[in-house]
Amino acid sequence: MPPHNRGRSSRGGGRRRGRGGHPEGRGGHPSNGSRGPSVSGQPNVSTERTPEELQAKEDYMSWKNLLRKPPKHGDWQTVRSLWNGALQILGSGNKDWQQRLPRDLVDEEQLEGYKHIRHLLELRPEATGNSRFIELSGPFLEAATHPALLDCLSVDIYVGDIYNFISGSGGTRIVPFSQSLSLTLWEELPKSWDMKTFDTILFAMVTSLREVVRRNQKALFHEDLPGLMDRLKDISDRLDPKSTLVQSATRRVTEIQRMIQRARGLLVKDIDQQTKARDTLTYQLDIKVPGDRHDNDNMDITEVKILPTEEEIRSVHPEFLPSTDIRQLHFSQGVERLLDTHFRLLRHDIFGELKSILGAQLRACEIGPQQAQSPRSSSGNLNAVFYNNACVQWLAFTKRRGLEAQISFPQPDHLQKKSVFERKLWWEDSKRLQEGSLLCFLSSIDGVGSLLFFTVSQRLTDPEERYGLASSGHFATIISTLASGIDRGQVVSLMKLTHLERDQSVLIEFPGILLGTFVPTLENLQHMQKVSHLPFEDWIVPDVEYDPVGKTEELQVPPPLYARADSFAFDLKPILKDPTDALSLRPGSGSHDILPKLEQSTTLDRGQCQALIGALTSEFTLIQGPPGTGKSYLGLQIMRVLIANKEAANIGPILVVCYTNHALDQFLEHLMASGIKKVIRIGGQSTSPVLKGKNLRLIAQSEGKTGGERHLVGCLYGSMEAQEGPVTSRLKLLRGLQTSSWEALSSHLRLNYPKIHSQFNCTDKDGFTRVGRVQPFDLWKTGKGENLQQLNSAAGDLTTILSTARNNAYQLALADRKVFVDHITSEIRTITFNEAFDGIKEDYRLRQQIANVHDEIDRRVLETADVIGVTTSGLAKRISVLRHLNAKVVICEEAGEVLEAHMLSALVPSVQHLIQIGDHQQLRPQINNFNLSGESQQGRLYRLDRSQFERLAIGDHNKPPFPVAQLNVQRRMRPEISVLIRATLYGRLVDHENTKSLPDVVGMRKNVFWYDHTHPEDGSRSEANQTSKSNAWEAKMVHGLVRHIVRQGVYSSKDIAVLTPYVGQLQKLRAAMRMDFEIVLSDRDEETLIKDGFPDEKPSSNFYNQGAGPVLEKKAMSDLLRIATVDNFQGEEAKIIIVSLVRSNNRKEVGFLKTPNRINVLLSRAQHGMYLIGNASTYANIPMWSQVIGILRENRSIGNAIALCCSRHTETELSVSKPEDFAIVSPEDDSLIAAISVWRNAIPTPCIRSSDALKLVNGSSTPAVIAAQRTVAIPAVGATPRS
């Protein structure tokens, strides 16, 4: 049997067929690494093996010989040799032999592995004695739980078989064995055993039980399992509490106990009893627990389908949305409530608006498909693009891509008369139908609407492709796959869609929803709920029963588990200024003694030193870094210490997690610049040239498969190839059944209804073939040429119809013939579909096994790294790999921007140390649904946009705030800027001495200034996009100011950033300045512009066309200019920041910039100078803005004219109050004063000419007055100007 065969048979004691699939075939020899046979069967060039490799082979074959014979009762030496030998092989580091071991254990054709496992599990101390029982059981449990077995993804299928056998039916093997062993340990504890032996056996036994219940849920219902867990807990209480093995075992016992409770429904609390700590609530959430709203309304989130079901979309009942306020009612508590809450809220944030759109479209579709067709629709932040008259043109199945649907729809009107090249170009430039985008195919059959979700799998724009977006002038085709994977009901629905006409269907695209960015996170939360695993739950999980009365002490957070040994200390040498110095930090000891020495010996300030000590000595740490305080620099120093102590602490690769690709790239670049080279970056969205060679996909290409993996993959691909032909032919047959022709039905009739078949056979019994244009059966169906009026109808009775047909099919009435044909067609369709689906499902399973092999290769590569960098969404995507790494440290940068759901998902099972670095007073996490935000009235119950960092730092109702290490020395902003956030948010913030000597902004009178105006904001761009505000007048003013500052010759445009809160204004600014600058937008801003439907418009003329002179070329304006929304500029800075505030209205509506978090980010990006352009009266009603405006007024840094200056003539007064003024007064711009060239000789310098020119233009002076003031004579007309 091939290795990929998943067939099962009873393992209760009878012999079953093994999997086989050994790298050496049957009875041969395995290869080591890449020396094994190639998949093609051609021998590789062999090299002479080393003595170590030969010895490893000999040792393995000696061990395997023990498996060839069944176990004998009382042969303790064989038991001892077998499992000690297995433990030695698994610890050898030889991947080939490690992977072969589980395969050999499950091979029942030649070996006796299962019998040896059963023999060990049936041992009892009564037969062996206590000491021998413990001695024999220990190596078996250690081998069964060895990381080389549990973490190797390419052999997980065999490990699963081993654990299913170890479990027995519902735990009937492992539980009695563990009961005996735990009782024996309990009895032997007082005796003179080495306690480390007990620690090891306890940990291995608990781990094996956890693995059993994870893989075999029925074992949770074993009646003796709860009592066994209680005994194991008692044993752990009697062992060394400082032992890391004992502490880990205790936590795993708790997890199993929680899994038992979940399985038995004991975690569902009585709602009526949840009254504690709710007496202060002003509003109590009325709770209706999940269960009966629709078919996806499950109380257990592990049973909730990620994608909404059709019944769920149709449901008119309010969705169950739990509150993050722990005083509100919920049907569970603790870890289960936390995971349940964030799963449901995140899922609603993604699909809530989508369900509203599709629910309305379904109802419209049932009125008529045309009612559901709209060129474009949006609801809130969710856009939907409609493609009318779509159809599923073809179903394709290949060994390379599996099952795919080709969906076609009419080309957009403007493309239908375009050339092939123009169509190709348009689709290549278009952001529509990107790979991974979510599609919904909406159809109506007999007045009943239905829907099916797809994702775009191939986006073909080459016209040479047979089915592509540009292949035809009339129809475009997109290749897609079922979004829900291979589900029987979904595949059935897909088959039905191939029969529909175009006017029955519409394809809807949701451009903003990419399943790959959030489905893995939701699935990981489900997995965490299923296994009841949440690291650091003592610090993370809100406690509804916490009573603060009489509790004033600060939380005492212990060191990381790996650092709790008395002998362990962190070597701090990597961060010391003098490499010859020595300094170490011992977790658990006081930090007061080391703090002065650390500050003196490193480049860190006192606050950074305190934060570093806290980060290294606490298993769970929050570090708050206000703007400019060097939190990224501190993170780098923490990383340097951890990596230097990596081997001593056995912490494995360090996981660095960031919300954005930009932040991740920056942090990893800093690490590499500091000398840390063993860095691997997961994900393909990096734009950093420094990290180009550090991508996992690239590095993994150089990691070869083991011999066993090559053989396995070869077999798997062979099986996939064998599936392709049969599945393709059956799909073709299913499509042919639409006509119910003789060709489609004859084979089935011949096999199942031979008497009926013979009546239509064109070959008679003598072998002569009847000749005719139309096959007799096809004529018979229609009754043509027959007198059917005298035939009696069977009134649809199938039994009578079949009986009559066997005797003489021509005796059936026409209606009965239709019943007969429909019945035969239905039989064939059912059989053919089952065969096709079985092949498709088997292909899907084979692909998963191949993916496991590639994941194992990735895992081996990642194991070699010092640092693994990944975004939060990328981590969730690769969690199947990362959860099998020994990664004990996770560091999260910009943690204040990370959704709690993502933070929970980032807690891999192996983590023992979490460091979150961020600032909850800066930007919060971004969400889609404003009604879930704490900024909305309705959203205060949910606060989905509150990070875990913020929740813990502020405190959760009765629970006190978690200790936060706050940095307090800022090195970015000049004091005139930093005072704005110090006076409003950060009372302890201190300016570093260097900030007090930052240069003044050249060309400006003030380094910080608010230009106050009353020009109203623009009207709404459209009813569909109410949130994209803009102010065209401000865009002009910003444009002029940027040009003026760049023109001073001191700053390049790279030193300047223009910020605005609104994407609508972002578009206006881009259009205004792209003629002068190469505009740079972040990926997130680009995506937002596309999502909100803003085209990349090219300006047709100069933005100022009022005699302001010619437009300067891009090269004259010096390189690149960064324009960004406030939300997408956190973590960045620029020498000069110019802000367009946009909002200017009599209603005093501020919009996005009403929250202190956004105001904080806006005010803290500038180093040398900051200039705000906005209506102060609009913003003055917001408390923080009111304080800021007050500070600026005190410093005379707010007004209705911007004061400019010339660096050489500082006494000259220059000011602008409208965009056009820049064209006249901006210094160093001779070309813009041509209108007053007649007075050129009388005006000595450019800055003075500009000042006087403005007076002349405004009519506030005359040439004679100016000449007198300058004490020069006005030249006669025609005189030669002074050069």
CSV table of C-alpha atoms in Angstrom, one decimal, residues 557-564 568-572 575 584-588 594 598 604 609-621 623 634-635 637-643 645 651 889 891 912-915:
chain,number,residue,atom,x,y,z
A,557,VAL,CA,5.6,38.7,37.3
A,558,PRO,CA,8.1,35.8,37.4
A,559,PRO,CA,11.1,35.4,35.0
A,560,PRO,CA,10.6,33.4,31.8
A,561,LEU,CA,10.5,29.7,32.4
A,562,TYR,CA,13.8,29.1,30.7
A,563,ALA,CA,15.5,31.6,33.0
A,564,ARG,CA,14.3,30.4,36.4
A,568,PHE,CA,21.2,31.2,35.1
A,569,ALA,CA,22.2,34.8,34.3
A,570,PHE,CA,21.9,36.9,31.2
A,571,ASP,CA,25.3,38.0,29.8
A,572,LEU,CA,25.1,41.7,29.0
A,575,ILE,CA,25.5,45.9,24.7
A,584,SER,CA,25.4,39.9,34.0
A,585,LEU,CA,21.8,40.0,35.0
A,586,ARG,CA,20.4,37.3,37.2
A,587,PRO,CA,16.6,37.0,36.9
A,588,GLY,CA,14.8,37.0,40.2
A,594,ILE,CA,22.8,46.7,38.5
A,598,LEU,CA,24.1,49.3,33.3
A,604,LEU,CA,21.0,53.4,27.2
A,609,CYS,CA,17.9,50.5,31.3
A,610,GLN,CA,14.9,49.9,33.6
A,611,ALA,CA,12.9,48.7,30.6
A,612,LEU,CA,15.6,46.3,29.5
A,613,ILE,CA,16.0,44.8,33.0
A,614,GLY,CA,12.2,44.4,33.2
A,615,ALA,CA,12.0,42.8,29.7
A,616,LEU,CA,14.7,40.2,30.5
A,617,THR,CA,13.5,39.3,34.0
A,618,SER,CA,9.7,39.1,33.4
A,619,GLU,CA,8.0,36.5,31.3
A,620,PHE,CA,5.4,39.0,30.2
A,621,THR,CA,6.5,42.6,29.6
A,623,ILE,CA,7.3,48.6,27.3
A,634,LEU,CA,15.8,49.5,23.0
A,635,GLY,CA,14.2,46.5,21.2
A,637,GLN,CA,19.5,46.0,22.5
A,638,ILE,CA,17.1,43.5,24.0
A,639,MET,CA,17.5,41.3,20.9
A,640,ARG,CA,21.3,41.5,21.1
A,641,VAL,CA,21.3,40.2,24.7
A,642,LEU,CA,18.8,37.4,23.9
A,643,ILE,CA,20.8,36.2,20.9
A,645,ASN,CA,22.4,34.0,25.5
A,651,ILE,CA,15.4,29.6,23.6
A,889,VAL,CA,10.7,34.3,22.9
A,891,ILE,CA,8.9,40.2,20.6
A,912,GLN,CA,7.8,31.3,27.5
A,913,HIS,CA,8.7,35.0,27.1
A,914,LEU,CA,6.6,37.7,25.5
A,915,ILE,CA,7.9,41.3,25.2
